[in-house]
Amino acid sequence: MDSIIMENAASETVWTHVGTIDDIPLLGSRVVRTPDGDIALFRTAADEVFALEDACPHKRGPLSQGIVHGRRVTCPLHGWVIELATGEAVAPDEGRAGHVPVRVEGRSVAIALGGVKLSRGGCRKACGHV
Amino acid sequence: MDMHLSSNNGSAVKSDAIKSDAAGSGAVEVNEAALPNGGPVKERLVVVGNGMAGMKAVEELLAKAPGRFDITVFGAEPHPNYNRIMLSPVLAGEKTFDQIVLNSREWYDANGITLLTGEAVEGIDRAAKTVVSQSGRVVPYDRLLIATGSMPFIIPVPGSTLPGVIGFRDLADVEAMLAAAAKGGRAVVIGGGLLGLEAANGLRVKGMEVTVVHLMPTLMERQLDPSAGMLLQRELERRGIEVLTGADTAEIVGNNEGDVRVGAVRLKDGRELPADIVVMAVGIRPNMALGKAAGLDCGRGIRVDDQMRTSDPSIYAVGECVEHRGVTWGLVAPLFEMAKVLADRLAGGEGSTYTGSVTSTKLKVTGVDVFSAGDFSGGAGTEDIVFRDAARGVYKRLVLKDGKLLGAVLYGDTRDGAWYFSLLKDGADVSAERDTMIFGPYFSNGGFGGDAGNPDAAIAALPDSAEICGCNGVCKGAIVMAITGKGLTSLDEVKAHTKASASCGGCAGTVERLLAATLGDGFTAAPKVKPMCKCTRHTHDEVRAAIVGRGLKTMADVLQAMEWTTPDGCASCRPALNYYLLCAWPGEYRDDYQSRYINERAHANIQKDGTYSVVPRMWGGLTNAAELRAIADVVDKFAIPTVKVTGGQRIDLFGVKKEDLPAVWADLNAAGMVSGHAYAKGLRTVKTCVGSEWCRFGTQDSTGLGVKLERMTWGSWTPHKVKLAVSGCPRNCAEATIKDLGVVCIDSGYELHVGGNGGLHVRACDLLVRVATEEEVLEYTGAFMQLYREEARYLERTAPWVERVGLDHVKAALVEDPGRRRALNARFLFSQTFSQDDPWAERAAKGVDRHEFNLLAEVG
């Protein structure tokens, strides 16, 4: 079958199989637990899969629990919007959630571990709870 | 694949000549004799493959360097060169085979080409520079062109080799399908891409019952975004084609009768679909066997450079059999581009190169206009322009990046596809046309008035017969006549007099422009009403009215009908739409799980550290020893760090890990407790005081009435959270006059207060009415809940709602119109019959939504 490579990784990258696309709900997310922290895997309406560190750059909210729309997720704590493909917060907010390379082959999903870099951004707007 | 060894209409002389050539005597002279301008010895070009790519190369070569080569063409199929992409219309009976033949045998003869049909080439001897065919014919070449195309990919599931499993690639496949269709019966088409859908449509037109089985969630996901895919699915279903998406084929099952052939398709979820034929259209694979066997460098296809040369400098390859810069192609445009480059090369040119293609596709199903081009996946730095016209069934989406068009998806109206495709291919800067380009070149480049980019000029230039309002069929002339004849000056007046934009409101902007164009300075635009969110220009009220008025019953229907500008909404509009649909169609609408906030998905409150809090229901604030004991046990068992009494007389357990939630609920359920919906935009609590049962001042049984109210209203979904209270006397210990609905018991009965709020903006209730009996309290409460449910905007609590619509409006509906009150109450009670299930029990005991609470994996 054709393989969709969402992220070209260096040849030494170790890919860890974590499940299949079908395990992740459409427009939803599932969590993979690792020694370095939780990783959230997202599936868009177009069946793309993305992985981010499961922590919003704002106040570490679990992005896996947010609402997925387009190629973005809205953090459940204070409504920051994060780009799934890059982990970048959508302006005017600034910050970036750690981004994890994903490889989808057929229905199987693998992630590249070890490359997650944590980062923190500042709160630039008044927080209104959902 | 079947090899067709059949009569060859080509000249027997030539065949013999080649045979003699194989024997070493040289066919060159014979062929030269056949050519009018026979001259010096020509180079011999052998083409393996009589398909579209190979023959396009030959055609181009003949145009560029006539007579330069002595050409021999091998074709495995028994036919002359035909237009393979028109096989679908042949299947559907819209064209005959003769109509799709590209080059007749006469054409080959006239151009001195030796055509050998029904004869596959089996080997290449690169050292001797010869090819050998299936029948043993050996033909020498100076240059060899491999254009062997591709093969349908057959999923290697059990049963895939049974008779009755057909690919969709050549005329033989079409003939097999037509033969099957002649007997009627059922067809299963595996693959919901271009080819699969064309096959499904053709078989349906020919009278078969057809089911399309597609692995992905929407059809043609490589060409269409999910919105367009959904529209396409609905259109196909309307034509009687069953479509199963997210369906994975496990096995093709044989029938039980004497001649073993297909009987059914079994899916991985266990469903079995009876089938008299199975068409496998899941994709194609480059047919590189010949090149590989000859030792050419191959990847996913035969590798070629930018001049279409393989790793052997005498051998070229074009078409679907090649891999170029790591990419294989399955559409006709790239093949033609390759053919041109190759022809240049063979004709002696050095300059032209093939560097890859930008492609567009169209679905060849009559009456379904679908076009897509470029990359429409969106992503960082791109912006979408989405146009939806539900009444016409039109959907367009343009994806822009850095001022250039990156991709386009058109459904329902593909007239402008070519224009978008040229902008896309040229990499044109479209910044200047950005605002109007979605309307097509006529509006965008001034085709109606020469005033580029000016929609007012475009409106002014529209003919009187142009339809402005699709819903009500109002044309420009009628609107202009009403404006001038009746002296109309506002959108509302135009709505009232002509019905234009009175339904979905999608054309309101156009009507305003028309007003402006007709009245000039006499027109002032209506004050802007705030749209729901950035995905739409419609207000909450317009969307709600459309859902009910136009019978929109799914999220996709609303997005389409209300012309959403994003493919799947956002975190702001989706929960609102989900609620509006749920409210409008109780029992009918299927809740959209992914459009709920996490609190409502997890049925607990998310806290700042990502843990959850759990509040069991305590009816009317009552509890007992067994419940308290169960709560205490749960606290110990799950090491719950904080236990707190809420302002609404309940107990909140904080710091529960998400994965523990189902187990916590199970224990609380076991003690008879259910979810308190403390997380919900719905009925939360009914706060009470003790009332006449214990209190010296109590006038009525406020606790008992609170329990009755909570039993009636629990589980309901509302625009925002709702809290009730019942105080036993005017001392108001339950603080009933700052609740969404508060009951204050008095000697003569009950006072009902509405629209209070103890939150961000404290607001005391308004007195709605005094009533005498508990039954009336319940009826008014149900009616009030329903009026709020039906009229308030999502996330609007009762206090701002009452202030916005006015107390008189609420009184008119509930107090002054008993018939309406009873009807509202009846609708509330009806919707409650579907919503009073304990979400905790479903998840704790029945495993509903288990994925929500389990990790996908634990690694490292």
mmCIF file of N, CA, C and O in Angstrom, chain B residues 234-289:
data_model
loop_
_atom_site.group_PDB
_atom_site.id
_atom_site.type_symbol
_atom_site.label_atom_id
_atom_site.label_comp_id
_atom_site.label_asym_id
_atom_site.label_seq_id
_atom_site.Cartn_x
_atom_site.Cartn_y
_atom_site.Cartn_z
ATOM 1 N N ARG B 234 -23.832 12.127 -0.679
ATOM 2 C CA ARG B 234 -25.284 12.300 -0.652
ATOM 3 C C ARG B 234 -25.882 12.196 -2.052
ATOM 4 O O ARG B 234 -26.938 11.611 -2.256
ATOM 5 N N GLU B 235 -25.172 12.769 -3.048
ATOM 6 C CA GLU B 235 -25.682 12.707 -4.409
ATOM 7 C C GLU B 235 -25.731 11.252 -4.901
ATOM 8 O O GLU B 235 -26.694 10.830 -5.529
ATOM 9 N N LEU B 236 -24.679 10.495 -4.587
ATOM 10 C CA LEU B 236 -24.652 9.103 -5.042
ATOM 11 C C LEU B 236 -25.756 8.303 -4.354
ATOM 12 O O LEU B 236 -26.416 7.466 -4.967
ATOM 13 N N GLU B 237 -25.951 8.582 -3.067
ATOM 14 C CA GLU B 237 -27.017 7.882 -2.336
ATOM 15 C C GLU B 237 -28.381 8.230 -2.923
ATOM 16 O O GLU B 237 -29.274 7.388 -2.999
ATOM 17 N N ARG B 238 -28.515 9.487 -3.345
ATOM 18 C CA ARG B 238 -29.770 9.891 -3.965
ATOM 19 C C ARG B 238 -30.009 9.097 -5.252
ATOM 20 O O ARG B 238 -31.143 8.831 -5.627
ATOM 21 N N ARG B 239 -28.926 8.712 -5.895
ATOM 22 C CA ARG B 239 -29.045 7.914 -7.118
ATOM 23 C C ARG B 239 -29.194 6.428 -6.825
ATOM 24 O O ARG B 239 -29.140 5.596 -7.728
ATOM 25 N N GLY B 240 -29.321 6.083 -5.561
ATOM 26 C CA GLY B 240 -29.562 4.690 -5.212
ATOM 27 C C GLY B 240 -28.305 3.871 -5.024
ATOM 28 O O GLY B 240 -28.361 2.643 -4.994
ATOM 29 N N ILE B 241 -27.162 4.527 -4.917
ATOM 30 C CA ILE B 241 -25.925 3.794 -4.654
ATOM 31 C C ILE B 241 -25.670 3.831 -3.153
ATOM 32 O O ILE B 241 -25.640 4.907 -2.548
ATOM 33 N N GLU B 242 -25.512 2.657 -2.560
ATOM 34 C CA GLU B 242 -25.227 2.620 -1.131
ATOM 35 C C GLU B 242 -23.739 2.903 -0.931
ATOM 36 O O GLU B 242 -22.895 2.371 -1.652
ATOM 37 N N VAL B 243 -23.413 3.741 0.028
ATOM 38 C CA VAL B 243 -22.014 4.089 0.274
ATOM 39 C C VAL B 243 -21.659 3.759 1.720
ATOM 40 O O VAL B 243 -22.314 4.232 2.645
ATOM 41 N N LEU B 244 -20.653 2.916 1.895
ATOM 42 C CA LEU B 244 -20.182 2.598 3.238
ATOM 43 C C LEU B 244 -18.767 3.145 3.380
ATOM 44 O O LEU B 244 -17.847 2.674 2.720
ATOM 45 N N THR B 245 -18.597 4.164 4.219
ATOM 46 C CA THR B 245 -17.261 4.691 4.432
ATOM 47 C C THR B 245 -16.687 4.107 5.715
ATOM 48 O O THR B 245 -17.407 3.521 6.518
ATOM 49 N N GLY B 246 -15.392 4.257 5.878
ATOM 50 C CA GLY B 246 -14.719 3.663 7.034
ATOM 51 C C GLY B 246 -14.886 2.148 7.042
ATOM 52 O O GLY B 246 -14.914 1.520 8.096
ATOM 53 N N ALA B 247 -15.028 1.564 5.869
ATOM 54 C CA ALA B 247 -15.319 0.135 5.774
ATOM 55 C C ALA B 247 -14.101 -0.598 5.205
ATOM 56 O O ALA B 247 -13.643 -0.296 4.111
ATOM 57 N N ASP B 248 -13.619 -1.548 5.952
ATOM 58 C CA ASP B 248 -12.387 -2.246 5.601
ATOM 59 C C ASP B 248 -12.724 -3.678 5.169
ATOM 60 O O ASP B 248 -13.333 -4.432 5.927
ATOM 61 N N THR B 249 -12.313 -4.050 3.965
ATOM 62 C CA THR B 249 -12.636 -5.378 3.452
ATOM 63 C C THR B 249 -11.760 -6.442 4.107
ATOM 64 O O THR B 249 -10.539 -6.304 4.146
ATOM 65 N N ALA B 250 -12.381 -7.473 4.631
ATOM 66 C CA ALA B 250 -11.622 -8.554 5.258
ATOM 67 C C ALA B 250 -11.465 -9.737 4.306
ATOM 68 O O ALA B 250 -10.414 -10.366 4.256
ATOM 69 N N GLU B 251 -12.503 -10.013 3.530
ATOM 70 C CA GLU B 251 -12.499 -11.247 2.754
ATOM 71 C C GLU B 251 -13.547 -11.163 1.651
ATOM 72 O O GLU B 251 -14.576 -10.503 1.807
ATOM 73 N N ILE B 252 -13.225 -11.832 0.544
ATOM 74 C CA ILE B 252 -14.248 -12.001 -0.472
ATOM 75 C C ILE B 252 -14.680 -13.456 -0.404
ATOM 76 O O ILE B 252 -13.861 -14.377 -0.480
ATOM 77 N N VAL B 253 -15.977 -13.638 -0.185
ATOM 78 C CA VAL B 253 -16.502 -14.964 0.118
ATOM 79 C C VAL B 253 -17.086 -15.569 -1.143
ATOM 80 O O VAL B 253 -17.795 -14.892 -1.891
ATOM 81 N N GLY B 254 -16.805 -16.841 -1.390
ATOM 82 C CA GLY B 254 -17.347 -17.515 -2.552
ATOM 83 C C GLY B 254 -18.809 -17.861 -2.350
ATOM 84 O O GLY B 254 -19.314 -17.879 -1.226
ATOM 85 N N ASN B 255 -19.507 -18.108 -3.454
ATOM 86 C CA ASN B 255 -20.899 -18.549 -3.296
ATOM 87 C C ASN B 255 -20.900 -20.041 -3.010
ATOM 88 O O ASN B 255 -19.882 -20.713 -3.107
ATOM 89 N N ASN B 256 -22.039 -20.554 -2.658
ATOM 90 C CA ASN B 256 -22.094 -21.955 -2.248
ATOM 91 C C ASN B 256 -22.542 -22.866 -3.377
ATOM 92 O O ASN B 256 -22.789 -24.034 -3.168
ATOM 93 N N GLU B 257 -22.670 -22.313 -4.557
ATOM 94 C CA GLU B 257 -23.200 -23.130 -5.635
ATOM 95 C C GLU B 257 -22.089 -23.800 -6.428
ATOM 96 O O GLU B 257 -20.906 -23.632 -6.123
ATOM 97 N N GLY B 258 -22.517 -24.532 -7.444
ATOM 98 C CA GLY B 258 -21.586 -25.372 -8.192
ATOM 99 C C GLY B 258 -20.390 -24.630 -8.748
ATOM 100 O O GLY B 258 -19.243 -24.974 -8.464
ATOM 101 N N ASP B 259 -20.663 -23.575 -9.541
ATOM 102 C CA ASP B 259 -19.529 -22.841 -10.089
ATOM 103 C C ASP B 259 -19.040 -21.860 -9.043
ATOM 104 O O ASP B 259 -19.751 -20.956 -8.668
ATOM 105 N N VAL B 260 -17.852 -22.091 -8.560
ATOM 106 C CA VAL B 260 -17.363 -21.252 -7.476
ATOM 107 C C VAL B 260 -16.981 -19.878 -8.024
ATOM 108 O O VAL B 260 -16.134 -19.755 -8.900
ATOM 109 N N ARG B 261 -17.651 -18.866 -7.537
ATOM 110 C CA ARG B 261 -17.330 -17.499 -7.877
ATOM 111 C C ARG B 261 -17.744 -16.614 -6.707
ATOM 112 O O ARG B 261 -18.167 -17.132 -5.684
ATOM 113 N N VAL B 262 -17.570 -15.304 -6.839
ATOM 114 C CA VAL B 262 -17.867 -14.448 -5.682
ATOM 115 C C VAL B 262 -19.322 -14.574 -5.253
ATOM 116 O O VAL B 262 -20.215 -14.745 -6.085
ATOM 117 N N GLY B 263 -19.527 -14.467 -3.938
ATOM 118 C CA GLY B 263 -20.875 -14.486 -3.404
ATOM 119 C C GLY B 263 -21.136 -13.295 -2.494
ATOM 120 O O GLY B 263 -22.257 -12.830 -2.381
ATOM 121 N N ALA B 264 -20.066 -12.824 -1.852
ATOM 122 C CA ALA B 264 -20.253 -11.719 -0.901
ATOM 123 C C ALA B 264 -18.904 -11.099 -0.550
ATOM 124 O O ALA B 264 -17.854 -11.694 -0.787
ATOM 125 N N VAL B 265 -18.989 -9.896 0.016
ATOM 126 C CA VAL B 265 -17.798 -9.245 0.565
ATOM 127 C C VAL B 265 -18.003 -9.144 2.066
ATOM 128 O O VAL B 265 -19.052 -8.686 2.522
ATOM 129 N N ARG B 266 -17.005 -9.613 2.817
ATOM 130 C CA ARG B 266 -17.131 -9.528 4.271
ATOM 131 C C ARG B 266 -16.199 -8.430 4.768
ATOM 132 O O ARG B 266 -15.021 -8.391 4.418
ATOM 133 N N LEU B 267 -16.755 -7.536 5.591
ATOM 134 C CA LEU B 267 -15.958 -6.439 6.128
ATOM 135 C C LEU B 267 -15.355 -6.835 7.471
ATOM 136 O O LEU B 267 -15.801 -7.782 8.108
ATOM 137 N N LYS B 268 -14.355 -6.064 7.903
ATOM 138 C CA LYS B 268 -13.680 -6.404 9.161
ATOM 139 C C LYS B 268 -14.605 -6.270 10.364
ATOM 140 O O LYS B 268 -14.381 -6.887 11.393
ATOM 141 N N ASP B 269 -15.645 -5.432 10.233
ATOM 142 C CA ASP B 269 -16.573 -5.326 11.364
ATOM 143 C C ASP B 269 -17.620 -6.424 11.336
ATOM 144 O O ASP B 269 -18.558 -6.428 12.129
ATOM 145 N N GLY B 270 -17.478 -7.388 10.417
ATOM 146 C CA GLY B 270 -18.367 -8.541 10.403
ATOM 147 C C GLY B 270 -19.523 -8.438 9.428
ATOM 148 O O GLY B 270 -20.178 -9.432 9.130
ATOM 149 N N ARG B 271 -19.772 -7.221 8.914
ATOM 150 C CA ARG B 271 -20.878 -7.093 7.971
ATOM 151 C C ARG B 271 -20.582 -7.892 6.707
ATOM 152 O O ARG B 271 -19.452 -7.938 6.255
ATOM 153 N N GLU B 272 -21.603 -8.485 6.131
ATOM 154 C CA GLU B 272 -21.410 -9.238 4.899
ATOM 155 C C GLU B 272 -22.329 -8.664 3.835
ATOM 156 O O GLU B 272 -23.531 -8.503 4.056
ATOM 157 N N LEU B 273 -21.745 -8.320 2.689
ATOM 158 C CA LEU B 273 -22.509 -7.689 1.621
ATOM 159 C C LEU B 273 -22.603 -8.664 0.457
ATOM 160 O O LEU B 273 -21.598 -8.993 -0.160
ATOM 161 N N PRO B 274 -23.811 -9.150 0.145
ATOM 162 C CA PRO B 274 -23.951 -10.078 -0.980
ATOM 163 C C PRO B 274 -23.490 -9.400 -2.270
ATOM 164 O O PRO B 274 -23.710 -8.200 -2.445
ATOM 165 N N ALA B 275 -22.837 -10.177 -3.133
ATOM 166 C CA ALA B 275 -22.312 -9.573 -4.357
ATOM 167 C C ALA B 275 -22.269 -10.598 -5.479
ATOM 168 O O ALA B 275 -21.797 -11.712 -5.276
ATOM 169 N N ASP B 276 -22.801 -10.208 -6.642
ATOM 170 C CA ASP B 276 -22.652 -11.054 -7.814
ATOM 171 C C ASP B 276 -21.359 -10.741 -8.546
ATOM 172 O O ASP B 276 -20.786 -11.604 -9.196
ATOM 173 N N ILE B 277 -20.935 -9.481 -8.458
ATOM 174 C CA ILE B 277 -19.579 -9.152 -8.905
ATOM 175 C C ILE B 277 -18.947 -8.192 -7.895
ATOM 176 O O ILE B 277 -19.653 -7.481 -7.172
ATOM 177 N N VAL B 278 -17.624 -8.226 -7.864
ATOM 178 C CA VAL B 278 -16.886 -7.300 -7.017
ATOM 179 C C VAL B 278 -15.916 -6.549 -7.919
ATOM 180 O O VAL B 278 -15.127 -7.164 -8.637
ATOM 181 N N VAL B 279 -16.035 -5.221 -7.925
ATOM 182 C CA VAL B 279 -15.098 -4.425 -8.706
ATOM 183 C C VAL B 279 -14.068 -3.842 -7.741
ATOM 184 O O VAL B 279 -14.412 -3.170 -6.779
ATOM 185 N N MET B 280 -12.832 -4.139 -8.010
ATOM 186 C CA MET B 280 -11.754 -3.687 -7.135
ATOM 187 C C MET B 280 -11.146 -2.440 -7.771
ATOM 188 O O MET B 280 -10.537 -2.513 -8.843
ATOM 189 N N ALA B 281 -11.345 -1.322 -7.149
ATOM 190 C CA ALA B 281 -10.822 -0.063 -7.715
ATOM 191 C C ALA B 281 -10.169 0.739 -6.610
ATOM 192 O O ALA B 281 -10.560 1.859 -6.323
ATOM 193 N N VAL B 282 -9.188 0.144 -5.978
ATOM 194 C CA VAL B 282 -8.551 0.816 -4.843
ATOM 195 C C VAL B 282 -7.271 1.542 -5.240
ATOM 196 O O VAL B 282 -6.677 2.221 -4.428
ATOM 197 N N GLY B 283 -6.875 1.378 -6.477
ATOM 198 C CA GLY B 283 -5.668 2.086 -6.889
ATOM 199 C C GLY B 283 -4.972 1.324 -7.995
ATOM 200 O O GLY B 283 -5.396 0.256 -8.406
ATOM 201 N N ILE B 284 -3.895 1.924 -8.499
ATOM 202 C CA ILE B 284 -3.156 1.272 -9.575
ATOM 203 C C ILE B 284 -1.708 1.120 -9.156
ATOM 204 O O ILE B 284 -1.233 1.823 -8.265
ATOM 205 N N ARG B 285 -1.047 0.171 -9.802
ATOM 206 C CA ARG B 285 0.373 -0.030 -9.556
ATOM 207 C C ARG B 285 1.119 0.070 -10.876
ATOM 208 O O ARG B 285 0.713 -0.549 -11.865
ATOM 209 N N PRO B 286 2.208 0.806 -10.893
ATOM 210 C CA PRO B 286 2.987 0.887 -12.128
ATOM 211 C C PRO B 286 3.347 -0.514 -12.611
ATOM 212 O O PRO B 286 3.755 -1.366 -11.819
ATOM 213 N N ASN B 287 3.192 -0.716 -13.901
ATOM 214 C CA ASN B 287 3.457 -2.024 -14.486
ATOM 215 C C ASN B 287 4.912 -2.029 -14.974
ATOM 216 O O ASN B 287 5.202 -1.730 -16.117
ATOM 217 N N MET B 288 5.829 -2.368 -14.072
ATOM 218 C CA MET B 288 7.247 -2.215 -14.385
ATOM 219 C C MET B 288 7.953 -3.548 -14.554
ATOM 220 O O MET B 288 9.175 -3.603 -14.614
ATOM 221 N N ALA B 289 7.154 -4.632 -14.641
ATOM 222 C CA ALA B 289 7.761 -5.965 -14.652
ATOM 223 C C ALA B 289 8.785 -6.104 -15.783
ATOM 224 O O ALA B 289 9.885 -6.629 -15.585
#
